[in-house]
XYZ file of C-alpha atoms in Angstrom:
672
model
C 0.000 0.000 0.000
C 2.811 2.418 0.875
C 4.719 1.724 -2.319
C 1.540 2.129 -4.392
C 0.713 5.464 -2.811
C 4.254 6.749 -3.333
C 5.008 5.414 -6.831
C 1.715 5.599 -8.735
C 0.729 8.889 -10.413
C -2.690 8.924 -8.761
C -1.210 8.333 -5.335
C -3.851 7.605 -2.712
C -6.579 7.605 -5.382
C -4.990 4.841 -7.482
C -7.088 1.730 -8.216
C -4.283 -0.504 -6.883
C -4.491 1.386 -3.577
C -8.246 0.647 -3.527
C -7.764 -3.085 -4.060
C -5.060 -3.225 -1.385
C -7.212 -1.291 1.073
C -9.979 -3.823 0.374
C -7.621 -6.759 1.080
C -6.413 -5.157 4.316
C -10.062 -4.649 5.318
C -10.691 -8.368 4.799
C -7.745 -9.283 7.050
C -8.860 -6.851 9.751
C -12.307 -8.480 9.584
C -10.725 -11.885 10.250
C -8.859 -10.375 13.211
C -12.153 -8.893 14.485
C -10.700 -5.362 14.180
C -13.978 -4.070 12.806
C -13.298 -0.337 13.124
C -10.123 -0.781 11.055
C -11.892 -2.977 8.506
C -14.705 -0.450 8.053
C -12.177 2.334 7.496
C -10.387 0.243 4.819
C -13.609 -0.815 3.052
C -14.886 2.792 3.063
C -11.651 4.058 1.504
C -11.697 1.221 -1.055
C -15.298 2.129 -2.023
C -14.329 5.795 -2.505
C -11.454 4.827 -4.816
C -13.498 2.253 -6.796
C -16.317 4.731 -7.437
C -13.778 7.401 -8.438
C -11.950 5.129 -10.905
C -14.591 2.629 -12.053
C -17.942 4.348 -11.627
C -20.789 3.627 -9.226
C -22.029 0.430 -10.935
C -18.781 -1.537 -11.098
C -18.597 -5.009 -9.491
C -15.711 -3.878 -7.268
C -18.049 -1.193 -5.892
C -20.645 -3.896 -5.222
C -18.074 -5.999 -3.345
C -16.955 -3.081 -1.168
C -20.566 -2.080 -0.417
C -21.418 -5.662 0.521
C -18.512 -5.897 2.961
C -19.312 -2.522 4.495
C -22.929 -3.631 4.910
C -21.840 -6.761 6.794
C -19.644 -4.599 9.023
C -22.556 -2.298 9.900
C -24.746 -5.338 10.587
C -22.216 -6.488 13.195
C -22.690 -3.112 14.865
C -26.508 -3.612 14.820
C -26.817 -0.618 12.483
C -29.198 -2.525 10.250
C -30.514 0.464 8.307
C -27.081 1.321 6.888
C -26.288 -2.371 6.439
C -29.437 -2.954 4.394
C -28.894 0.183 2.268
C -25.327 -0.854 1.394
C -26.094 -4.537 0.678
C -29.248 -3.684 -1.300
C -27.221 -1.407 -3.567
C -24.555 -4.120 -3.948
C -27.284 -6.585 -4.956
C -28.703 -4.139 -7.505
C -25.287 -3.724 -9.126
C -24.667 -7.481 -9.284
C -28.092 -8.139 -10.785
C -27.399 -5.577 -13.533
C -24.105 -7.316 -14.380
C -25.736 -10.757 -14.238
C -28.267 -9.638 -16.833
C -25.376 -8.449 -19.006
C -23.641 -11.816 -18.628
C -20.508 -10.707 -16.794
C -21.613 -11.784 -13.293
C -22.392 -15.345 -12.186
C -25.660 -16.405 -10.594
C -23.732 -17.567 -7.531
C -22.409 -14.062 -6.844
C -25.936 -12.685 -7.005
C -27.096 -15.512 -4.713
C -24.273 -14.749 -2.227
C -25.290 -11.091 -1.981
C -28.960 -12.009 -1.725
C -28.089 -14.462 1.061
C -26.078 -11.799 2.942
C -28.952 -9.329 2.695
C -31.387 -12.011 3.908
C -29.114 -12.694 6.898
C -29.175 -8.999 7.852
C -32.965 -8.843 7.664
C -33.064 -12.093 9.704
C -30.840 -10.603 12.404
C -32.952 -7.422 12.365
C -36.010 -9.653 12.981
C -37.664 -8.660 9.712
C -38.518 -12.279 9.016
C -40.921 -11.698 6.114
C -38.196 -9.940 4.109
C -35.573 -12.453 5.250
C -37.670 -15.434 4.105
C -38.304 -13.824 0.720
C -34.592 -13.174 0.131
C -33.486 -16.595 1.441
C -35.983 -18.086 -1.007
C -34.502 -16.068 -3.891
C -30.967 -17.094 -2.890
C -32.058 -20.730 -2.647
C -33.542 -20.652 -6.146
C -30.342 -19.065 -7.548
C -28.068 -21.617 -5.847
C -30.180 -24.526 -7.066
C -30.132 -23.159 -10.608
C -26.360 -22.564 -10.561
C -25.109 -25.422 -8.357
C -27.849 -28.065 -8.256
C -30.021 -29.358 -5.411
C -27.248 -31.004 -3.403
C -24.793 -28.142 -2.924
C -23.804 -26.973 0.539
C -25.014 -23.426 -0.229
C -28.477 -24.863 -0.808
C -28.265 -26.525 2.626
C -27.203 -23.237 4.237
C -30.254 -21.459 2.798
C -32.523 -24.292 3.926
C -31.035 -24.114 7.425
C -31.886 -20.428 7.879
C -35.320 -20.797 6.288
C -36.052 -23.738 8.607
C -35.025 -21.814 11.724
C -37.401 -18.961 10.861
C -40.248 -21.387 10.127
C -39.741 -23.051 13.519
C -39.891 -19.652 15.240
C -43.155 -18.997 13.379
C -44.629 -22.371 14.413
C -44.930 -23.412 10.753
C -43.904 -26.947 11.663
C -45.005 -28.785 8.501
C -42.884 -26.618 6.210
C -40.069 -26.415 8.777
C -39.815 -30.201 9.037
C -39.644 -30.644 5.271
C -37.035 -27.856 4.926
C -34.793 -29.025 7.777
C -34.851 -32.682 6.708
C -33.651 -31.642 3.258
C -30.832 -29.627 4.860
C -29.828 -32.636 6.992
C -29.710 -34.820 3.892
C -27.323 -32.433 2.093
C -25.042 -31.833 5.091
C -24.729 -35.564 5.804
C -24.089 -36.366 2.133
C -21.297 -33.759 2.104
C -19.551 -35.806 4.832
C -17.292 -32.926 5.804
C -16.525 -31.819 9.345
C -16.430 -28.217 8.063
C -20.229 -28.123 8.188
C -20.808 -30.108 11.387
C -21.758 -27.021 13.394
C -24.337 -26.093 10.736
C -25.671 -29.651 10.821
C -25.971 -29.410 14.612
C -28.071 -26.234 14.281
C -30.402 -27.952 11.832
C -30.724 -31.025 14.080
C -31.498 -28.840 17.096
C -34.317 -27.052 15.257
C -35.622 -30.318 13.839
C -35.721 -31.591 17.417
C -37.891 -28.587 18.351
C -40.291 -29.492 15.530
C -40.580 -33.098 16.738
C -41.139 -31.898 20.317
C -44.050 -29.735 19.177
C -45.474 -32.732 17.338
C -45.024 -34.891 20.472
C -42.763 -37.250 18.492
C -40.393 -37.341 21.451
C -38.257 -40.279 20.349
C -37.233 -38.444 17.168
C -36.838 -35.188 19.109
C -34.521 -36.891 21.586
C -32.466 -38.397 18.774
C -32.043 -34.997 17.064
C -31.050 -33.186 20.262
C -28.624 -35.973 21.192
C -26.918 -35.766 17.763
C -26.739 -31.975 18.081
C -25.196 -32.233 21.548
C -22.625 -34.802 20.436
C -21.541 -32.690 17.443
C -21.303 -29.457 19.431
C -19.260 -31.095 22.182
C -16.846 -32.477 19.568
C -16.595 -29.243 17.576
C -16.945 -26.548 20.248
C -15.889 -28.201 23.498
C -17.725 -29.442 26.605
C -18.217 -25.965 28.082
C -19.372 -24.007 25.042
C -22.570 -22.019 25.573
C -24.258 -23.743 22.631
C -24.162 -27.023 24.590
C -26.811 -25.610 26.959
C -29.796 -25.583 24.561
C -29.811 -29.248 23.481
C -28.942 -30.305 27.046
C -32.008 -28.421 28.333
C -34.286 -30.079 25.791
C -32.914 -33.586 26.398
C -33.528 -33.145 30.122
C -37.015 -31.801 29.433
C -37.874 -34.865 27.322
C -36.586 -37.293 29.955
C -38.716 -35.699 32.710
C -42.219 -36.828 31.636
C -40.809 -40.297 30.932
C -39.965 -40.701 34.597
C -36.195 -40.684 33.961
C -35.653 -38.013 36.576
C -32.035 -38.786 37.481
C -30.994 -38.773 33.808
C -32.943 -35.549 33.250
C -31.164 -33.816 36.126
C -27.734 -34.578 34.633
C -28.596 -32.668 31.449
C -30.599 -29.942 33.170
C -27.791 -29.178 35.614
C -25.354 -28.966 32.671
C -27.649 -26.429 30.998
C -28.096 -24.483 34.254
C -24.340 -24.204 34.826
C -23.683 -22.989 31.262
C -26.581 -20.531 31.286
C -25.355 -19.157 34.611
C -21.785 -18.683 33.400
C -22.621 -17.392 29.891
C -25.908 -15.481 30.311
C -25.826 -14.825 34.063
C -27.997 -16.009 36.941
C -30.543 -13.277 36.305
C -31.178 -14.387 32.725
C -34.427 -15.974 31.565
C -32.355 -18.843 30.136
C -31.094 -19.581 33.648
C -34.690 -19.405 34.933
C -35.826 -21.827 32.186
C -33.309 -24.453 33.268
C -33.969 -23.907 36.980
C -37.737 -24.289 36.517
C -37.173 -27.635 34.762
C -34.922 -28.733 37.623
C -37.740 -27.744 39.987
C -40.089 -29.999 37.973
C -37.627 -32.860 38.523
C -37.583 -32.172 42.250
C -41.400 -32.142 42.276
C -41.294 -35.607 40.694
C -38.907 -36.680 43.477
C -41.298 -35.165 46.065
C -38.618 -32.709 47.200
C -41.247 -30.003 47.482
C -39.406 -27.494 49.684
C -36.398 -27.487 47.362
C -38.610 -27.179 44.264
C -40.596 -24.333 45.846
C -37.403 -22.434 46.630
C -36.157 -22.864 43.046
C -39.454 -21.745 41.550
C -39.570 -18.576 43.634
C -36.081 -17.730 42.309
C -37.404 -18.278 38.767
C -40.452 -16.134 39.499
C -38.266 -13.304 40.776
C -36.099 -13.411 37.624
C -39.060 -13.415 35.248
C -40.968 -10.693 37.112
C -37.966 -8.375 36.683
C -38.361 -8.847 32.926
C -42.143 -8.399 33.085
C -43.797 -5.203 31.954
C -41.794 -5.091 28.736
C -44.638 -6.495 26.670
C -42.754 -9.785 26.198
C -45.530 -12.371 25.881
C -43.042 -15.240 26.057
C -41.841 -14.015 29.457
C -45.436 -13.661 30.690
C -46.097 -17.267 29.680
C -43.018 -18.322 31.651
C -44.464 -16.577 34.718
C -47.750 -18.435 34.192
C -45.904 -21.747 33.946
C -43.988 -21.071 37.178
C -47.207 -20.126 38.986
C -48.757 -23.347 37.731
C -45.849 -25.444 39.049
C -46.070 -23.732 42.450
C -49.789 -24.532 42.432
C -48.963 -28.184 41.753
C -46.692 -28.329 44.809
C -49.361 -26.835 47.090
C -51.960 -29.224 45.668
C -49.757 -32.234 46.412
C -49.197 -30.942 49.928
C -52.999 -30.725 50.360
C -52.804 -26.920 50.601
C -55.769 -26.383 48.324
C -56.358 -22.677 48.933
C -52.728 -21.865 48.121
C -52.884 -24.107 45.056
C -55.990 -22.317 43.791
C -54.325 -18.920 44.305
C -51.368 -19.794 42.079
C -53.377 -21.694 39.452
C -55.819 -18.772 39.239
C -52.883 -16.405 38.704
C -51.641 -18.585 35.849
C -55.133 -18.721 34.326
C -55.518 -14.933 34.439
C -52.212 -14.412 32.616
C -52.981 -17.039 29.975
C -56.460 -15.703 29.213
C -54.983 -12.199 28.828
C -52.179 -13.510 26.575
C -54.023 -16.046 24.463
C -57.772 -15.550 24.897
C -60.260 -17.984 26.433
C -59.966 -20.651 23.739
C -56.241 -21.449 23.902
C -54.746 -24.870 24.729
C -52.779 -23.416 27.641
C -55.996 -22.076 29.133
C -57.404 -25.608 28.807
C -54.353 -27.009 30.609
C -54.819 -24.591 33.509
C -58.546 -25.381 33.694
C -57.579 -29.048 33.989
C -55.176 -28.247 36.850
C -57.824 -26.219 38.677
C -60.278 -29.069 38.144
C -57.801 -31.482 39.755
C -57.585 -29.268 42.860
C -61.363 -28.954 43.117
C -61.790 -32.709 42.702
C -59.236 -33.417 45.439
C -60.931 -30.770 47.574
C -64.225 -32.624 47.197
C -66.028 -30.019 45.077
C -67.141 -32.293 42.255
C -69.612 -29.764 40.770
C -66.897 -27.147 40.221
C -64.449 -29.826 39.067
C -66.929 -31.003 36.424
C -67.356 -27.425 35.195
C -63.585 -27.014 34.827
C -63.106 -30.341 33.042
C -66.052 -29.569 30.735
C -64.587 -26.178 29.821
C -61.208 -27.806 29.230
C -62.869 -30.372 26.946
C -64.695 -27.640 25.009
C -61.432 -25.824 24.268
C -59.613 -29.019 23.324
C -62.351 -30.071 20.918
C -62.328 -26.585 19.384
C -58.549 -26.331 18.995
C -57.434 -29.933 18.518
C -60.481 -31.754 17.186
C -62.698 -34.449 18.692
C -60.162 -37.231 18.160
C -57.122 -35.746 19.922
C -55.299 -37.516 22.745
C -55.854 -34.483 24.989
C -59.622 -34.915 24.513
C -59.337 -38.566 25.558
C -57.402 -37.642 28.711
C -60.033 -35.079 29.709
C -62.854 -37.524 28.978
C -61.217 -39.952 31.405
C -61.079 -37.221 34.060
C -64.768 -36.449 33.491
C -65.593 -40.141 33.700
C -63.755 -40.400 37.012
C -65.762 -37.537 38.544
C -69.067 -38.980 37.258
C -68.096 -42.331 38.796
C -67.386 -40.684 42.160
C -70.833 -39.067 41.981
C -72.319 -42.507 41.187
C -73.371 -41.256 37.746
C -72.093 -44.470 36.239
C -73.918 -44.296 32.898
C -72.398 -40.882 32.237
C -68.999 -42.174 33.380
C -69.197 -45.094 30.946
C -70.136 -42.754 28.096
C -66.998 -40.668 28.742
C -64.765 -43.711 29.166
C -66.108 -45.340 25.995
C -65.355 -42.247 23.878
C -61.864 -42.016 25.398
C -61.297 -45.708 24.640
C -62.182 -45.229 20.970
C -59.771 -42.288 20.656
C -56.890 -44.120 22.348
C -57.403 -47.167 20.121
C -57.352 -45.010 16.981
C -54.050 -43.382 18.016
C -52.185 -46.208 19.759
C -53.889 -49.465 18.786
C -55.817 -51.968 20.915
C -52.896 -52.941 23.136
C -51.718 -49.545 24.402
C -51.363 -48.913 28.141
C -53.782 -45.974 27.823
C -56.368 -48.381 26.418
C -55.718 -50.728 29.347
C -56.249 -47.987 31.942
C -59.527 -46.970 30.289
C -60.757 -50.593 30.227
C -59.954 -50.730 33.943
C -61.964 -47.570 34.648
C -64.899 -48.985 32.694
C -64.664 -52.207 34.694
C -65.037 -50.303 37.969
C -68.088 -48.429 36.614
C -69.767 -51.687 35.538
C -68.910 -53.162 38.944
C -70.646 -50.288 40.707
C -73.730 -50.956 38.565
C -73.516 -54.676 39.479
C -72.973 -55.536 35.811
C -70.436 -58.172 36.708
C -70.177 -59.887 33.312
C -69.308 -56.566 31.685
C -66.879 -55.630 34.450
C -65.100 -58.994 34.185
C -64.633 -58.437 30.445
C -63.195 -54.959 31.049
C -60.856 -56.039 33.868
C -59.667 -59.056 31.859
C -58.849 -56.866 28.843
C -57.000 -54.411 31.102
C -55.031 -57.275 32.706
C -54.026 -58.673 29.295
C -52.749 -55.299 28.128
C -50.901 -54.514 31.378
C -49.145 -57.896 31.310
C -48.143 -57.448 27.665
C -46.946 -53.861 27.961
C -45.686 -53.606 31.554
C -44.615 -57.121 32.489
C -45.948 -59.674 34.975
C -44.557 -57.920 38.064
C -45.981 -54.431 37.525
C -48.193 -52.924 40.221
C -50.865 -52.137 37.634
C -51.018 -55.869 36.872
C -51.551 -56.487 40.598
C -54.435 -53.987 40.668
C -56.143 -55.628 37.693
C -55.603 -59.138 39.148
C -57.196 -57.997 42.398
C -60.273 -56.603 40.651
C -60.707 -59.727 38.528
C -60.416 -61.768 41.738
C -63.107 -59.714 43.493
C -65.345 -60.233 40.468
C -64.963 -64.015 40.743
C -65.756 -63.780 44.458
C -69.065 -62.090 43.599
C -69.824 -65.117 41.404
C -69.093 -67.391 44.388
C -66.045 -68.788 42.546
C -63.973 -68.388 45.677
C -61.079 -70.652 44.759
C -60.377 -68.679 41.557
C -60.832 -65.425 43.450
C -58.289 -66.416 46.122
C -55.789 -67.516 43.466
C -55.946 -64.184 41.634
C -55.924 -61.970 44.735
C -53.039 -63.965 46.236
C -50.996 -63.379 43.071
C -51.836 -59.665 43.289
C -50.633 -59.644 46.906
C -47.406 -61.442 45.962
C -46.574 -58.813 43.306
C -47.248 -55.984 45.739
C -44.986 -57.550 48.369
C -42.184 -57.900 45.797
C -42.540 -54.296 44.646
C -43.490 -52.527 47.894
C -42.228 -54.614 50.797
C -44.186 -56.277 53.596
C -45.349 -53.188 55.520
C -46.826 -50.984 52.800
C -50.457 -49.885 53.104
C -51.249 -51.554 49.767
C -50.199 -54.867 51.371
C -52.725 -54.269 54.153
C -55.412 -53.562 51.522
C -54.560 -56.831 49.748
C -54.675 -58.820 53.002
C -57.986 -57.182 53.943
C -59.414 -58.039 50.525
C -58.351 -61.697 50.826
C -59.824 -61.832 54.314
C -63.182 -60.540 52.993
C -63.295 -63.304 50.370
C -62.339 -66.024 52.872
C -64.903 -64.636 55.321
C -67.607 -64.845 52.672
C -66.386 -68.396 51.857
C -66.753 -69.251 55.551
C -63.055 -70.021 55.934
C -63.068 -68.133 59.206
C -59.709 -69.203 60.603
C -57.881 -68.100 57.447
C -59.959 -64.917 57.266
C -59.047 -64.013 60.861
C -55.372 -64.578 60.099
C -55.461 -62.119 57.168
C -57.608 -59.566 59.038
C -55.087 -59.654 61.897
C -52.143 -59.125 59.557
C -53.931 -56.229 57.817
C -54.848 -54.729 61.206
C -51.203 -54.751 62.337
C -50.050 -52.933 59.182
C -52.878 -50.378 59.368
C -52.050 -49.632 63.000
C -48.334 -49.364 62.211
C -48.890 -46.943 59.333
C -52.026 -45.036 60.353
C -52.309 -45.330 64.133
C -55.040 -46.863 66.285
C -57.746 -44.343 65.373
C -57.966 -44.764 61.609
C -61.126 -45.904 59.848
C -59.275 -48.860 58.264
C -58.402 -50.118 61.763
C -62.088 -49.919 62.719
C -63.146 -51.792 59.560
C -60.784 -54.665 60.328
C -62.015 -54.825 63.927
C -65.629 -54.819 62.756
C -65.138 -57.822 60.457
C -63.050 -59.678 63.031
C -65.863 -59.056 65.527
C -68.478 -60.528 63.183
C -66.371 -63.710 62.798
C -65.958 -64.037 66.578
C -69.709 -63.499 66.889
C -70.410 -66.296 64.388
C -68.033 -68.536 66.343
C -69.860 -67.627 69.596
C -66.691 -66.055 71.027
C -68.674 -63.136 72.409
C -65.992 -61.700 74.674
C -63.541 -61.360 71.790
C -66.322 -60.012 69.572
C -67.203 -57.372 72.191
C -63.590 -56.265 72.430
C -63.386 -55.777 68.656
C -66.787 -54.081 68.349
C -66.231 -51.679 71.252
C -62.892 -50.565 69.828
C -64.483 -50.172 66.357
C -67.312 -48.065 67.846
C -64.774 -45.806 69.577
C -63.019 -45.107 66.248
C -66.204 -44.696 64.173
C -67.571 -42.134 66.650
C -64.506 -39.970 65.972
C -64.847 -40.009 62.188
C -67.142 -37.997 59.945
C -68.937 -40.190 57.450
C -68.672 -43.361 59.547
C -72.371 -43.453 60.504
C -73.259 -46.468 58.305
C -70.485 -48.587 59.795
C -71.278 -47.385 63.324
C -74.924 -48.369 62.887
C -73.874 -51.861 61.782
C -71.511 -52.420 64.708
C -74.071 -51.133 67.207
C -76.582 -53.591 65.745
C -74.139 -56.472 66.313
C -73.439 -55.255 69.855
C -77.172 -55.168 70.536
C -77.459 -58.816 69.511
C -74.538 -59.881 71.717
C -75.951 -58.037 74.729
C -79.376 -59.622 74.049
C -77.846 -63.113 74.036
C -76.283 -62.287 77.388
C -79.654 -61.027 78.667
C -78.143 -57.566 79.151
C -81.283 -56.013 77.715
C -80.716 -52.408 78.797
C -77.348 -52.297 76.977
C -78.907 -54.179 74.082
C -81.761 -51.668 73.792
C -79.346 -48.723 73.861
C -77.355 -50.223 70.983
C -80.391 -51.187 68.876
C -82.019 -47.788 69.448
C -78.939 -45.844 68.333
C -78.500 -48.185 65.365
C -82.134 -47.594 64.370
C -81.802 -43.806 64.644
C -78.628 -43.767 62.549
C -80.110 -46.009 59.868
C -83.321 -43.987 59.750
C -81.393 -40.747 59.177
C -79.006 -42.316 56.680
C -81.221 -44.788 54.797
C -84.800 -43.727 55.457
C -87.531 -45.277 57.579
C -88.534 -47.948 55.063
C -85.081 -49.339 54.259
C -84.734 -53.019 55.104
C -81.863 -52.368 57.548
C -83.868 -49.664 59.325
C -86.898 -51.946 59.578
C -84.722 -54.733 60.982
C -83.264 -52.435 63.674
C -86.789 -51.223 64.578
C -87.966 -54.802 64.931
C -85.178 -55.578 67.419
C -85.875 -52.364 69.372
C -89.513 -53.438 69.740
C -88.543 -56.975 70.742
C -86.103 -55.843 73.443
C -88.608 -53.288 74.771
C -91.174 -56.096 75.119
C -88.645 -58.165 77.052
C -87.873 -55.259 79.362
C -91.581 -54.495 79.937
C -92.353 -58.157 80.626
C -89.565 -58.263 83.172
C -87.817 -61.050 81.330
């Protein structure tokens, strides 16, 4: 440059000086000395225009490079002006035949990239499309420049939720990059795989999503290093996919990696850090570490609230999600008022953001319905589930999986309200949807069969319930294995069904196998073991195998007392049935001991009036046999009053109690 300036007649205005300035600008660009490079490119442009005129290709090149420099400075207006003029010049020369289509495509691509960075995605997509067409015409469909255009187009389409077109575009880019088989483009391939993973996540094709994110992570670790910031994104998504699959420990490995990188690269006040921390909180909720999860979520809430008020709808949705997770924790801790407060906050935000007919509003309505159902407010729960179903049908169609899940929730509430016909209608529609999506042998189909079996059981339609339970058992065994707890539940219900048919031997066989599985999976002292023992005892009692029944009742009683204390309703139920066996065996002292203890517990419990009335009736009979008529009359009278208030005056049990009251009164009046 110095020699040229000194020796050439034009000095600093010589064309050779311009070309050299342009080369120096390129080197400064590589060295990231952008102020120096801009100065060189600006001087080169001045010289080219002076010597060659404003429409020369050298002018176009200098303008293009200056435009890129301004884009790095976020001065997009100047960048676009410079690159647009460069593109105009190159198009003129292309029409005249002295400029290749690739050069025009390169400038078009650069201009598209600037619009992309400036978030003018409509213009960016249009220009990427023009560049893509030029590259395909000049280089063919399999060139790497074609893949680069497809990559950027795909990323924009993903951001716009145009998942059909995005998937097609990104898959084509993957094909070209992989066919190139060059490590030079591995980082580009990783970007495409990451965005393709996002598409599959949105489509709930989680196996493909996981595969894409895993490939992306592997490539980025190899190309960029273990601690590069771009490792964080795929790690976050891999962890997020593992979470709903129950792979909590594996999820935490990836989520903690993302959290550490977000903290070091973006800072612990960034929304990226909050995203990772909220997912970690979800993992801790799954592990029932509620205090830890609550602490993490309040940190996330604080971060996001600092960003609130900027009109960022994405941030507002993050706040709603955090509120929803906090609500979930309070619901699981049986803190229903607190749960409702946070769920209602999430609902308010989502209705404001999305309107009343959005899927996220439906999700929050479902969560509120769950709280109300647990709280015992079935009317309000039904309203919430029905509104959720309305939105899902509107937005996702009548055959969506989400509709089936909500139908099952509705069926469950109807069953609790003893509206069994309505429950079966909901379950049957859910069953049809699950079969259409997953086939006849899916676990979801099995669970719905099981729900239908319980509804038929409640209606005393035992043939239908046996069919449903048997289908559920077949599916659970096929899909989950012989030792799964769901298999044990289905075995138990099939066994109870056989007991109702008086096929006691078959019933005992099935319920014993259910108990064996539960002992293997849960240990000897779990409450579910007590339930299984109690169930077997009921069947043996009905079969008049009293010694065996007493043995199982006693074992169940010990576990109930160990887990629940002496004053639980399950303890009283065991004592009641043990008392009836002792009564049948004429062991009245032992029967009295059991009944008196059962009465003590039932008197403490709300909703135990039916059982209390039954035990008092038995006590009245024992006292009558002992000729203790005053005590007998007291018991029969209270039993009668309870049954009258609970069942009505004309119910057979009420009439029976009244008959005994009259009989004992006659004995007392006669002096006998």
